[in-house]
Coordinates of C-alpha atoms in Angstrom, one line a residue:
M99 CA -31.1 29.0 -17.7
K100 CA -34.2 28.0 -19.6
K101 CA -32.0 27.0 -22.5
N102 CA -30.0 24.6 -20.3
Y103 CA -33.3 23.1 -18.9
L104 CA -34.5 22.6 -22.5
I105 CA -31.2 20.9 -23.6
T106 CA -31.4 18.6 -20.5
L107 CA -35.0 17.8 -21.2
L108 CA -34.3 16.9 -24.9
L109 CA -31.4 14.7 -23.8
L110 CA -33.6 12.8 -21.4
I111 CA -36.3 12.4 -24.0
S112 CA -33.7 11.0 -26.5
V113 CA -32.2 8.6 -24.0
S114 CA -35.7 7.5 -22.9
S115 CA -36.6 7.0 -26.5
L116 CA -33.5 4.9 -27.2
L117 CA -34.1 2.7 -24.2
S118 CA -37.8 2.2 -24.9
Q119 CA -37.0 1.2 -28.5
N120 CA -34.5 -1.4 -27.3
Q121 CA -36.7 -2.8 -24.5
L122 CA -38.5 -6.0 -25.6
W123 CA -40.5 -6.6 -22.4
Q124 CA -40.8 -5.8 -18.8
V125 CA -42.5 -7.7 -16.0
D126 CA -43.2 -6.7 -12.4
L127 CA -42.8 -9.7 -10.1
K128 CA -43.6 -7.9 -6.9
E129 CA -47.0 -9.6 -6.6
S130 CA -45.7 -13.0 -7.5
L131 CA -42.3 -13.0 -5.6
Y132 CA -42.5 -9.8 -3.5
E133 CA -38.7 -9.4 -3.9
V134 CA -36.5 -10.8 -6.6
G135 CA -33.1 -11.5 -5.1
W136 CA -31.4 -12.6 -8.3
I137 CA -31.9 -13.8 -11.8
K138 CA -30.0 -16.5 -13.8
Q139 CA -30.4 -18.0 -17.3
S140 CA -30.6 -21.7 -17.8
N141 CA -29.2 -23.6 -20.8
D142 CA -32.5 -23.6 -22.7
G143 CA -32.8 -19.8 -22.3
T144 CA -35.3 -19.7 -19.5
I145 CA -34.8 -16.8 -17.0
I146 CA -34.8 -18.1 -13.5
A147 CA -36.0 -15.6 -10.9
S148 CA -35.7 -16.2 -7.2
G149 CA -37.7 -14.3 -4.6
A150 CA -39.3 -14.2 -1.2
K151 CA -42.4 -16.1 -2.5
G152 CA -40.8 -18.8 -4.6
L153 CA -38.9 -19.6 -7.8
I154 CA -40.2 -18.5 -11.2
G155 CA -39.2 -19.5 -14.8
L156 CA -39.8 -16.8 -17.4
N157 CA -39.9 -17.2 -21.1
N158 CA -36.8 -15.3 -22.3
L159 CA -38.5 -14.1 -25.5
T160 CA -41.8 -12.8 -24.0
G161 CA -41.3 -12.5 -20.3
E162 CA -44.3 -14.7 -19.6
T163 CA -44.2 -16.9 -16.6
K164 CA -43.6 -20.6 -17.7
W165 CA -43.8 -22.0 -14.2
H166 CA -43.9 -20.9 -10.5
N167 CA -42.7 -23.1 -7.6
K168 CA -44.1 -21.3 -4.5
E169 CA -42.3 -23.6 -2.1
L170 CA -38.8 -22.7 -3.1
K171 CA -38.4 -19.3 -1.4
A172 CA -35.3 -17.2 -1.2
I173 CA -32.9 -19.6 -2.8
D174 CA -29.2 -18.9 -2.3
K175 CA -27.8 -17.7 -5.6
N176 CA -24.4 -19.2 -4.9
T177 CA -25.9 -22.7 -5.0
F178 CA -27.2 -22.2 -8.6
L179 CA -25.5 -24.6 -11.0
N180 CA -26.4 -25.1 -14.7
I181 CA -25.8 -28.7 -15.8
D182 CA -23.9 -28.4 -19.1
G183 CA -25.7 -29.3 -22.3
L184 CA -29.0 -30.1 -20.6
P185 CA -32.1 -28.1 -19.7
L186 CA -31.4 -28.8 -16.0
F187 CA -30.1 -26.7 -13.1
Y188 CA -29.3 -27.4 -9.5
V189 CA -30.2 -25.2 -6.5
E190 CA -30.2 -25.6 -2.7
Y191 CA -33.2 -24.7 -0.6
T192 CA -33.3 -24.2 3.1
P193 CA -36.8 -24.2 4.6
L194 CA -37.7 -22.4 7.9
A195 CA -37.9 -25.8 9.5
G196 CA -35.9 -28.8 8.3
K197 CA -32.6 -29.5 6.6
T198 CA -31.2 -27.9 3.4
R199 CA -32.4 -29.7 0.3
G200 CA -30.6 -30.0 -3.0
L201 CA -32.8 -30.1 -6.1
I202 CA -32.3 -30.7 -9.8
I203 CA -35.0 -28.9 -11.8
N204 CA -36.1 -29.1 -15.4
S205 CA -35.9 -25.4 -16.5
S206 CA -38.4 -25.8 -19.3
N207 CA -41.3 -26.8 -17.1
G208 CA -40.1 -26.4 -13.5
N209 CA -40.5 -30.1 -12.7
V210 CA -38.2 -31.3 -9.9
V211 CA -36.4 -34.3 -11.3
F212 CA -34.3 -35.0 -8.2
D213 CA -34.7 -33.9 -4.5
T214 CA -32.4 -34.7 -1.6
K215 CA -35.2 -34.0 0.9
D216 CA -35.1 -37.5 2.3
D217 CA -31.4 -38.2 1.9
G218 CA -29.9 -34.8 2.9
Y219 CA -27.3 -34.6 0.1
K220 CA -25.6 -31.5 -1.3
I221 CA -24.2 -31.5 -4.8
R222 CA -20.6 -30.4 -5.1
N223 CA -19.7 -31.3 -8.7
F224 CA -20.8 -33.4 -11.6
T225 CA -19.4 -35.0 -14.8
L226 CA -21.6 -35.9 -17.8
F227 CA -21.0 -39.1 -19.7
A228 CA -23.4 -38.9 -22.7
D229 CA -22.0 -42.2 -24.2
K230 CA -22.9 -44.0 -21.0
E231 CA -26.2 -42.1 -20.6
L232 CA -25.5 -40.9 -17.1
I233 CA -24.2 -38.0 -15.0
L234 CA -22.0 -38.7 -12.0
F235 CA -22.7 -36.3 -9.2
E236 CA -20.3 -35.7 -6.3
L237 CA -22.4 -35.3 -3.1
I238 CA -21.7 -34.3 0.5
K239 CA -23.9 -35.4 3.4
D240 CA -22.7 -34.3 6.8
K241 CA -19.1 -35.4 6.8
E242 CA -19.6 -38.1 4.2
Q243 CA -18.7 -38.0 0.5
Y244 CA -21.0 -39.8 -2.0
L245 CA -21.0 -40.6 -5.7
M246 CA -24.4 -40.6 -7.4
S247 CA -25.3 -42.0 -10.8
F248 CA -28.1 -40.1 -12.5
S249 CA -29.8 -41.6 -15.6
L250 CA -30.1 -39.5 -18.7
K251 CA -32.8 -41.8 -19.9
T252 CA -35.2 -41.7 -16.9
W253 CA -33.9 -38.5 -15.2
Q254 CA -33.8 -40.4 -12.0
K255 CA -31.2 -41.5 -9.5
N256 CA -29.7 -44.9 -10.2
W257 CA -27.7 -45.2 -7.0
A258 CA -25.6 -43.3 -4.5
T259 CA -22.5 -44.8 -2.9
S260 CA -20.4 -43.6 0.1
L261 CA -16.8 -42.8 -0.6
G262 CA -15.7 -42.1 2.9
E263 CA -15.4 -39.0 5.1
S264 CA -14.7 -35.6 3.7
K265 CA -11.4 -34.3 5.1
G266 CA -10.5 -30.7 5.5
L267 CA -12.5 -27.5 5.9
L268 CA -11.9 -26.3 2.3
Q269 CA -13.2 -29.6 0.9
K270 CA -16.4 -29.3 2.9
L271 CA -17.2 -25.6 2.0
T272 CA -16.2 -25.4 -1.6
K273 CA -17.7 -26.9 -4.8
A274 CA -14.3 -28.3 -5.8
S275 CA -14.3 -31.9 -7.0
F276 CA -13.2 -34.4 -4.3
I277 CA -12.3 -36.9 -7.1
N278 CA -8.5 -36.4 -7.7
H279 CA -8.1 -39.1 -10.4
G280 CA -10.6 -40.5 -12.9
P281 CA -13.3 -41.5 -13.3
H282 CA -11.9 -44.3 -15.5
F283 CA -13.9 -47.1 -17.0
N284 CA -12.3 -50.5 -17.4
K285 CA -13.2 -53.3 -19.9
E286 CA -16.1 -54.4 -17.6
N287 CA -17.3 -50.8 -17.6
N288 CA -16.8 -50.5 -13.9
I289 CA -16.0 -47.0 -12.5
I290 CA -12.5 -46.5 -11.1
L291 CA -11.6 -43.3 -9.3
G292 CA -9.0 -42.0 -6.8
L293 CA -9.5 -39.8 -3.8
K294 CA -6.4 -38.5 -2.0
D295 CA -5.3 -41.9 -0.5
K296 CA -8.1 -44.1 -1.6
I297 CA -9.1 -46.0 -4.8
Y298 CA -12.6 -47.3 -5.5
A299 CA -13.9 -49.6 -8.1
L300 CA -17.7 -49.4 -8.5
D301 CA -20.2 -51.4 -10.4
I302 CA -21.7 -49.0 -13.0
K303 CA -25.2 -50.5 -12.7
T304 CA -25.6 -50.8 -8.9
G305 CA -22.9 -48.6 -7.4
D306 CA -21.7 -51.5 -5.3
V307 CA -18.0 -51.3 -4.3
I308 CA -16.3 -54.1 -6.1
W309 CA -12.9 -53.4 -4.4
Q310 CA -11.2 -50.6 -2.7
N311 CA -7.6 -49.8 -1.8
E312 CA -6.1 -47.4 0.7
T313 CA -2.6 -46.1 0.3
D314 CA -0.2 -44.9 3.1
K315 CA 0.3 -41.6 1.4
K316 CA -1.4 -39.4 -1.2
I317 CA -2.0 -40.8 -4.6
K318 CA 0.3 -39.0 -7.1
A319 CA -0.9 -40.8 -10.3
L320 CA -3.7 -43.2 -11.2
V321 CA -3.6 -44.1 -14.9
Y322 CA -5.8 -46.7 -16.7
S323 CA -4.4 -48.3 -19.9
E324 CA -7.0 -49.7 -22.3
V325 CA -4.2 -51.4 -24.2
N326 CA -3.5 -54.0 -21.5
N327 CA -6.4 -53.3 -19.1
S328 CA -4.0 -52.3 -16.3
L329 CA -4.2 -49.6 -13.6
Y330 CA -0.9 -47.8 -12.8
L331 CA -0.6 -46.4 -9.3
G332 CA 2.0 -43.9 -8.1
I333 CA 2.2 -42.8 -4.5
K334 CA 3.8 -39.6 -3.2
K335 CA 7.4 -40.1 -2.1
S336 CA 7.2 -43.8 -3.0
K337 CA 10.1 -45.6 -4.8
K338 CA 7.8 -47.9 -6.6
L339 CA 5.2 -47.8 -9.4
T340 CA 2.4 -50.3 -8.7
V341 CA 0.4 -52.1 -11.3
L342 CA -3.1 -53.2 -10.3
N343 CA -5.6 -55.5 -11.9
P344 CA -8.6 -53.1 -12.4
S345 CA -11.1 -55.9 -12.1
T346 CA -10.0 -57.1 -8.7
G347 CA -7.5 -54.5 -7.3
E348 CA -4.8 -57.2 -7.2
D349 CA -1.2 -56.1 -7.3
I350 CA 0.3 -57.5 -10.5
T351 CA 3.5 -55.4 -10.5
P352 CA 6.5 -57.0 -12.1
G353 CA 9.7 -56.8 -10.2
K354 CA 11.4 -54.2 -12.4
L355 CA 9.4 -51.0 -11.9
K356 CA 11.3 -49.6 -9.0
L357 CA 11.9 -45.8 -8.9
K358 CA 15.1 -44.1 -8.1
G359 CA 13.4 -40.8 -7.3
T360 CA 9.9 -39.7 -6.6
L361 CA 7.0 -40.0 -9.1
I362 CA 6.0 -36.9 -11.1
D363 CA 3.7 -38.3 -13.7
V364 CA 2.5 -41.3 -15.7
R365 CA 1.0 -40.6 -19.1
P366 CA 0.4 -42.4 -22.4
D367 CA 2.4 -41.5 -25.6
D368 CA 1.2 -41.6 -29.2
S369 CA 2.2 -45.3 -29.5
N370 CA 0.1 -46.6 -26.6
N371 CA 3.2 -46.8 -24.4
L372 CA 3.3 -45.2 -21.0
I373 CA 5.8 -42.5 -20.1
L374 CA 7.0 -42.7 -16.5
V375 CA 8.4 -39.4 -15.2
E376 CA 10.2 -39.2 -11.9
T377 CA 12.6 -36.7 -10.4
E378 CA 15.6 -38.8 -11.4
G379 CA 14.7 -39.4 -15.0
F380 CA 12.1 -40.9 -17.3
N381 CA 11.5 -44.2 -19.0
I382 CA 9.0 -46.0 -21.2
I383 CA 6.8 -48.8 -20.0
D384 CA 5.8 -51.5 -22.5
P385 CA 2.1 -52.2 -21.8
Q386 CA 2.5 -55.8 -23.1
T387 CA 5.0 -56.7 -20.5
N388 CA 4.6 -53.9 -17.9
E389 CA 8.4 -53.5 -17.9
F390 CA 10.7 -50.7 -18.9
K391 CA 11.8 -50.6 -22.5
W392 CA 15.1 -48.8 -21.8
K393 CA 17.8 -50.3 -19.6
K394 CA 18.5 -46.9 -18.1
S395 CA 16.2 -44.0 -17.6
F396 CA 17.1 -40.7 -19.2
K397 CA 18.2 -38.1 -16.6
I398 CA 18.3 -34.3 -16.5
E399 CA 18.4 -32.0 -13.6
H400 CA 15.1 -30.8 -12.1
L401 CA 13.1 -33.0 -14.5
N402 CA 9.5 -31.7 -14.4
E403 CA 7.7 -32.7 -17.7
V404 CA 8.1 -35.0 -20.7
I405 CA 6.3 -34.2 -24.0
P406 CA 6.1 -37.0 -26.7
H407 CA 6.8 -35.8 -30.2
E408 CA 7.4 -37.2 -33.7
K409 CA 11.1 -36.2 -33.3
G410 CA 11.4 -38.0 -30.0
F411 CA 10.7 -36.9 -26.4
V412 CA 11.1 -33.4 -25.2
A413 CA 12.4 -33.6 -21.6
I414 CA 12.0 -30.4 -19.6
G415 CA 13.9 -29.5 -16.4
K416 CA 12.5 -26.5 -14.4
D417 CA 14.3 -24.6 -11.7
E418 CA 13.7 -21.1 -10.4
K419 CA 16.9 -19.8 -11.8
D420 CA 18.0 -22.2 -14.5
G421 CA 16.4 -24.9 -16.6
T422 CA 17.2 -27.6 -19.2
I423 CA 15.5 -28.8 -22.3
S424 CA 16.6 -32.1 -24.0
L425 CA 15.5 -33.9 -27.1
V426 CA 15.6 -37.7 -26.6
D427 CA 15.2 -40.4 -29.2
N428 CA 12.9 -43.4 -29.0
D429 CA 15.7 -45.6 -27.5
G430 CA 16.3 -43.2 -24.6
K431 CA 19.5 -41.6 -26.1
K432 CA 20.2 -37.9 -26.0
I433 CA 20.0 -36.0 -29.3
W434 CA 20.9 -32.7 -27.6
T435 CA 20.6 -30.8 -24.3
S436 CA 20.3 -27.0 -24.0
K437 CA 20.4 -24.8 -20.9
V438 CA 17.6 -22.3 -20.4
K439 CA 18.0 -19.2 -18.2
G440 CA 15.2 -18.7 -15.8
Y441 CA 12.1 -20.7 -15.0
S442 CA 10.4 -22.1 -18.2
Y443 CA 6.7 -21.7 -17.5
Y444 CA 5.8 -22.5 -21.1
V445 CA 7.5 -25.1 -23.4
N446 CA 5.9 -26.6 -26.4
P447 CA 7.0 -28.1 -29.8
T448 CA 6.3 -26.1 -33.0
K449 CA 6.9 -26.9 -36.6
K450 CA 10.3 -25.1 -36.5
G451 CA 11.5 -26.2 -33.1
I452 CA 10.8 -26.1 -29.4
L453 CA 9.4 -22.8 -28.3
Y454 CA 10.0 -21.9 -24.7
V455 CA 9.0 -18.8 -22.6
S456 CA 10.9 -18.4 -19.3
T457 CA 11.1 -15.7 -16.7
E458 CA 14.3 -14.5 -18.3
R459 CA 14.1 -15.1 -22.0
S460 CA 12.2 -16.7 -24.9
N461 CA 13.4 -18.4 -28.0
I462 CA 13.0 -21.5 -30.3
L463 CA 15.4 -24.4 -30.2
D464 CA 15.8 -26.2 -33.5
Y465 CA 15.3 -30.0 -33.7
E466 CA 18.7 -30.7 -35.2
K467 CA 21.1 -29.3 -32.6
G468 CA 19.0 -27.5 -30.0
K469 CA 20.3 -24.1 -31.2
D470 CA 18.4 -20.8 -30.9
V471 CA 16.4 -20.0 -34.0
W472 CA 15.8 -16.4 -33.2
D473 CA 18.9 -14.1 -33.4
K474 CA 17.8 -12.2 -30.4
D475 CA 15.8 -13.4 -27.3
V476 CA 12.3 -12.1 -26.8
K477 CA 11.8 -11.1 -23.2
F478 CA 8.3 -11.3 -21.7
K479 CA 7.8 -9.9 -18.2
S480 CA 4.3 -11.3 -18.0
I481 CA 2.3 -13.9 -19.9
P482 CA 1.7 -12.4 -23.4
A483 CA -1.8 -11.9 -24.8
V484 CA -2.2 -14.3 -27.7
T485 CA -4.3 -14.5 -30.9
Y486 CA -4.1 -15.8 -34.4
D487 CA -4.1 -13.6 -37.6
E488 CA -5.9 -15.8 -40.1
Q489 CA -5.1 -13.5 -43.1
E490 CA -1.3 -13.3 -42.3
D491 CA -1.2 -16.9 -40.9
K492 CA 0.8 -15.7 -37.9
V493 CA 0.5 -15.8 -34.1
I494 CA 0.1 -12.3 -32.5
L495 CA 1.7 -11.8 -29.2
F496 CA 1.3 -8.6 -27.1
E497 CA 3.0 -7.8 -23.8
N498 CA 4.6 -4.8 -22.1
K499 CA 3.7 -2.2 -24.8
K500 CA 5.1 -4.4 -27.6
G501 CA 3.4 -6.4 -30.4
Y502 CA 5.0 -9.4 -32.1
K503 CA 4.1 -11.5 -35.2
F504 CA 5.3 -15.0 -34.9
D505 CA 5.3 -17.3 -38.0
L506 CA 4.9 -20.9 -36.8
N507 CA 6.0 -22.2 -40.2
T508 CA 9.4 -20.4 -40.5
G509 CA 9.9 -19.7 -36.8
N510 CA 10.5 -16.0 -37.5
I511 CA 9.3 -13.4 -35.1
D512 CA 8.9 -9.7 -36.0
L513 CA 8.3 -6.7 -33.7
F514 CA 5.4 -4.7 -35.4
A515 CA 4.3 -2.4 -32.5
E516 CA 6.4 -0.5 -30.0
D517 CA 5.7 1.8 -27.1
V518 CA 1.9 1.2 -27.3
A519 CA 0.6 2.9 -24.2
L520 CA -2.8 1.4 -23.1
E521 CA -5.0 3.3 -20.7
N522 CA -4.6 2.0 -17.1
V523 CA -2.7 -1.1 -18.2
K524 CA 0.4 -2.2 -16.5
K525 CA 3.0 -4.7 -17.5
K526 CA 1.3 -7.4 -15.3
T527 CA -2.3 -6.6 -16.4
P528 CA -3.7 -10.0 -17.7
L529 CA -4.7 -8.9 -21.2
V530 CA -6.5 -11.2 -23.6
A531 CA -6.2 -10.7 -27.4
E532 CA -8.8 -11.3 -30.1
Y533 CA -8.3 -11.1 -33.9
I534 CA -10.8 -8.9 -35.7
S535 CA -11.0 -10.1 -39.3
G536 CA -9.2 -7.9 -41.8
A537 CA -8.7 -5.1 -39.3
G538 CA -6.4 -5.8 -36.3
Y539 CA -6.4 -7.0 -32.8
L540 CA -8.6 -6.4 -29.7
L541 CA -6.8 -6.2 -26.4
N542 CA -9.1 -6.4 -23.4
T543 CA -9.9 -7.3 -19.9
S544 CA -13.2 -7.2 -18.1
Q545 CA -13.0 -3.4 -17.8
H546 CA -10.5 -2.5 -20.5
I547 CA -10.7 -2.4 -24.3
S548 CA -8.1 -1.3 -26.8
F549 CA -7.7 -1.8 -30.6
L550 CA -4.4 -2.3 -32.3
S551 CA -4.3 -2.3 -36.1
S552 CA -2.4 -5.0 -38.0
S553 CA 0.3 -2.4 -38.8
G554 CA 0.8 -1.6 -35.2
D555 CA -1.2 1.7 -34.8
L556 CA -3.3 2.2 -31.7
G557 CA -6.9 2.9 -32.8
Y558 CA -8.2 3.6 -29.3
S559 CA -7.7 2.6 -25.7
K560 CA -10.3 3.0 -22.9
Y561 CA -10.7 1.8 -19.3
Y562 CA -14.1 1.8 -17.6
D563 CA -14.4 2.0 -13.8
P564 CA -16.1 -1.2 -12.6
P565 CA -19.6 -1.0 -11.1
S566 CA -20.4 -1.5 -7.4
S567 CA -21.1 -5.1 -8.3
V568 CA -20.2 -7.1 -11.4
D569 CA -22.2 -10.1 -10.3
G570 CA -24.1 -11.8 -13.1
F571 CA -22.1 -10.1 -15.8
L572 CA -20.5 -12.6 -18.3
K573 CA -16.8 -11.9 -18.2
L574 CA -13.5 -13.7 -18.9
A575 CA -11.9 -15.5 -16.0
Q576 CA -8.5 -13.9 -15.4
T577 CA -6.0 -15.4 -13.1
G578 CA -2.3 -15.0 -12.3
L579 CA 0.1 -17.8 -12.9
D580 CA 0.4 -20.0 -9.8
I581 CA 3.0 -22.7 -9.9
A582 CA 3.2 -24.8 -6.8
G583 CA 6.4 -24.4 -4.8
V584 CA 7.8 -21.7 -7.1
D585 CA 7.7 -18.0 -6.3
L586 CA 7.4 -16.3 -9.6
D587 CA 6.9 -12.6 -10.4
I588 CA 4.9 -13.5 -13.6
Q589 CA 1.2 -12.8 -14.1
G590 CA -1.3 -13.0 -16.8
S591 CA -4.2 -15.0 -18.1
L592 CA -3.7 -18.8 -18.2
D593 CA -6.1 -18.8 -21.2
N594 CA -3.2 -17.3 -23.2
I595 CA -1.0 -20.3 -22.4
N596 CA -3.7 -22.7 -23.5
T597 CA -4.2 -20.7 -26.7
L598 CA -0.5 -20.6 -27.5
T599 CA -0.3 -24.4 -26.9
A600 CA -3.2 -25.1 -29.3
L601 CA -1.6 -22.8 -32.0
S602 CA 1.8 -24.4 -31.6
N603 CA 0.2 -27.7 -32.3
G604 CA -1.6 -26.5 -35.4
A605 CA -5.0 -26.1 -33.8
Y606 CA -5.6 -22.6 -35.2
V607 CA -8.5 -20.8 -33.7
R608 CA -10.2 -19.4 -36.8
S609 CA -11.8 -16.0 -36.7
K610 CA -15.3 -17.4 -37.1
D611 CA -14.8 -19.4 -33.9
Q612 CA -13.8 -16.3 -32.0
T613 CA -16.0 -13.5 -33.5
D614 CA -18.5 -14.7 -36.0
G615 CA -21.6 -15.9 -34.2
T616 CA -24.0 -18.1 -36.1
T617 CA -27.7 -18.0 -35.5
E618 CA -29.0 -21.0 -37.4
T619 CA -30.6 -23.7 -35.2
S620 CA -29.2 -27.2 -35.9
L621 CA -29.4 -30.3 -33.8
I622 CA -26.2 -31.2 -32.1
A623 CA -27.3 -34.0 -29.7
G624 CA -30.4 -35.4 -28.2
M625 CA -31.8 -38.0 -25.8
Y626 CA -34.8 -40.2 -26.9
V627 CA -36.5 -43.1 -25.3
G628 CA -38.9 -45.7 -26.7
P629 CA -39.3 -49.3 -27.9
D630 CA -37.8 -48.7 -31.3
K631 CA -36.5 -45.8 -33.5
N632 CA -40.0 -45.3 -35.1
N633 CA -41.6 -44.8 -31.7
M634 CA -39.2 -42.5 -29.7
A635 CA -40.2 -39.7 -27.3
T636 CA -37.9 -36.7 -27.2
V637 CA -36.4 -36.1 -23.7
F638 CA -34.3 -33.2 -24.8
E639 CA -32.5 -31.8 -27.9
I640 CA -29.4 -29.6 -27.8
T641 CA -29.1 -27.0 -30.5
K642 CA -26.2 -25.0 -31.7
K643 CA -28.0 -21.8 -31.2
R644 CA -28.6 -22.1 -27.5
F645 CA -25.9 -24.3 -26.3
F646 CA -22.9 -23.9 -28.5
N647 CA -22.8 -20.2 -29.6
S648 CA -22.4 -18.2 -26.4
K649 CA -18.6 -17.5 -26.4
A650 CA -18.5 -14.2 -28.3
I651 CA -20.4 -11.7 -30.3
R652 CA -19.2 -10.8 -33.7
T653 CA -18.7 -7.0 -33.5
H654 CA -19.1 -5.8 -30.0
K655 CA -17.9 -6.2 -26.4
F656 CA -20.0 -5.5 -23.3
I657 CA -18.6 -3.6 -20.4
V658 CA -20.5 -2.6 -17.3
A659 CA -19.2 0.7 -15.9
K660 CA -19.7 3.2 -13.1
I661 CA -19.8 6.9 -14.2
K662 CA -19.3 9.6 -11.6
N663 CA -20.6 13.1 -11.9
D664 CA -21.7 16.0 -9.7
S665 CA -25.0 14.3 -8.8
G666 CA -23.3 11.0 -7.8
A667 CA -22.6 7.7 -9.6
K668 CA -24.6 6.0 -12.3
H669 CA -24.2 2.5 -13.7
Y670 CA -24.4 1.6 -17.4
I671 CA -24.1 -1.4 -19.6
Y672 CA -22.1 -0.3 -22.7
M673 CA -22.1 -2.2 -26.0
I674 CA -18.8 -1.1 -27.5
N675 CA -17.9 -1.5 -31.2
K676 CA -14.7 -3.5 -31.3
K677 CA -13.2 -1.7 -34.3
S678 CA -14.1 1.9 -33.4
G679 CA -14.4 1.8 -29.7
A680 CA -17.7 3.7 -30.0
I681 CA -20.6 3.0 -27.6
D682 CA -23.3 1.9 -29.9
T683 CA -25.8 1.1 -27.2
Q684 CA -26.1 1.9 -23.5
I685 CA -28.5 0.9 -20.9
E686 CA -28.7 2.8 -17.6
L687 CA -29.1 0.7 -14.6
L688 CA -31.4 2.0 -11.9
D689 CA -29.8 0.2 -8.9
K690 CA -26.3 0.8 -7.5
T691 CA -25.9 -3.0 -7.2
P692 CA -28.2 -4.4 -9.9
N693 CA -28.4 -8.0 -11.1
Y694 CA -28.2 -8.5 -14.8
L695 CA -27.4 -11.1 -17.5
I696 CA -26.1 -10.8 -21.0
D697 CA -27.4 -13.3 -23.5
E698 CA -25.1 -13.1 -26.4
I699 CA -26.9 -15.8 -28.4
D700 CA -30.2 -13.8 -28.7
S701 CA -28.4 -10.4 -28.4
V702 CA -30.4 -9.5 -25.3
I703 CA -29.7 -8.0 -21.8
F704 CA -31.9 -9.0 -18.9
V705 CA -31.9 -6.6 -15.9
N706 CA -33.3 -7.1 -12.4
E707 CA -33.9 -3.7 -10.8
K708 CA -35.5 -2.5 -7.7
N709 CA -35.8 -6.1 -6.7
H710 CA -39.0 -6.7 -8.7
L711 CA -38.7 -5.3 -12.2
I712 CA -37.3 -7.7 -14.8
S713 CA -36.7 -6.2 -18.2
S714 CA -35.3 -7.5 -21.5
H715 CA -33.3 -5.2 -23.8
K716 CA -32.3 -5.9 -27.4
F717 CA -28.8 -4.8 -28.4

């Protein structure tokens, strides 16, 4: 019995020693804030702590208090919003007496640079336009929608303009953008945007409404062409494409842009023409004349998408059971048409041909005759995990216990791994893949991690039970495939589709971008004000280290897990070696539902425990 106690004591001492060696600092904010409800990290690294006695900014390297705003008590964590690329964040504060206020705060010094106290706005979304030195904020006030211009020079509001009443409960409660199309900027630099059934043109300097247009149905497409300074408007279920003068809103549509079906899309091609896609076919609009180039539109069944390509136009028809892919020349004539079994949820041109992935089969159609390149179809029951092997110059696909190597240059695909059983992974688990230089491929979700060698051998596979709360933990966003109007039994990460599209177009994600974090500090962008370039004051500077290097860490993955034993459940942050699967560092969390942040740039974990102890741990 004494021996067991001794072993336990030694283990506790070793764990305590490990954690104390890794701990950089700890501060107790009970006196300052009484209770710390949550912590967040701003773009410049500052740790923002919200409590019952105000809002505090902590130096992330030392834990020292940089600023303390005692007025902003018990801020709702769900309102916190970092403004990308700037040392600014947004929160909403509800005082005991009075209306909810929205504030934009400089995280470096705690200064409030914008306060809706007098106006009663709530920020729902924003878009930064660095070239125009402004941020466009989308605001809600009662039932009204507003657009606000915020100067990056002065860090003050330029103007706020009403864009009509907010319709629908979802629009009022969520932070989703209420701008459906745009913003576009015409040759006069006016702002043009579309909201459901309304179009607004605003003066960029004053926010005054230059003109507005209300349609009888929802706007399906609103495309601005710089080539001819024209605005193309498509309305749901309309048989006409309307062309507007963006300066006045005047209808300048020629008489030959009538539709035979309903509008799907209007998009520019590589030659500054516009592709008009409707249910009954597609055609090309000459921006010089605003008329169709082809006498007849090209038609295929269930037309859904058109992709411009150097070989012509790839027209894609999508149906739940059967689809069609056609290659069309620049004169609107068919080169070939091929039938595709199942719903094609991914179609994209590659060097060898047109790669498609459907619910039934996958293959490549060659550009000459539209014939299958692969001898046998590859069948994916879910969206495959995708990565790029830089050493072999091949795309790696993994799905349903099988690994494939796909050569984009030759079009060949080889099965290199079979019957790979991953722990607690089903065929619809949305796996994400990552290439580990010279070793193999990491397959992971937020709670799962496995390693597959380049030869197809499984190195390790481990699933960790999620904690009581994963709030504050940096994790990949995983979603199932959701295609409007189509009921599909296909799931996976949509990030894999985006990755595959980039790879198919030659935009290889190099291993350094995925796994090799840099630590040098170099200037990426900045904002300076002053009478001339010799007398400029720095407003802010964006560095690579803080703002552009937070996607991945070179050698490890972080997973937060709940471990059950006879005495109950404990929570740990594990730093797991990607190659070996070994837990190189672990931090035990004192709370069942702690709040914690992982700063992959400085290799630090920040933990808020017992609602007043903030600690920093090096990993």
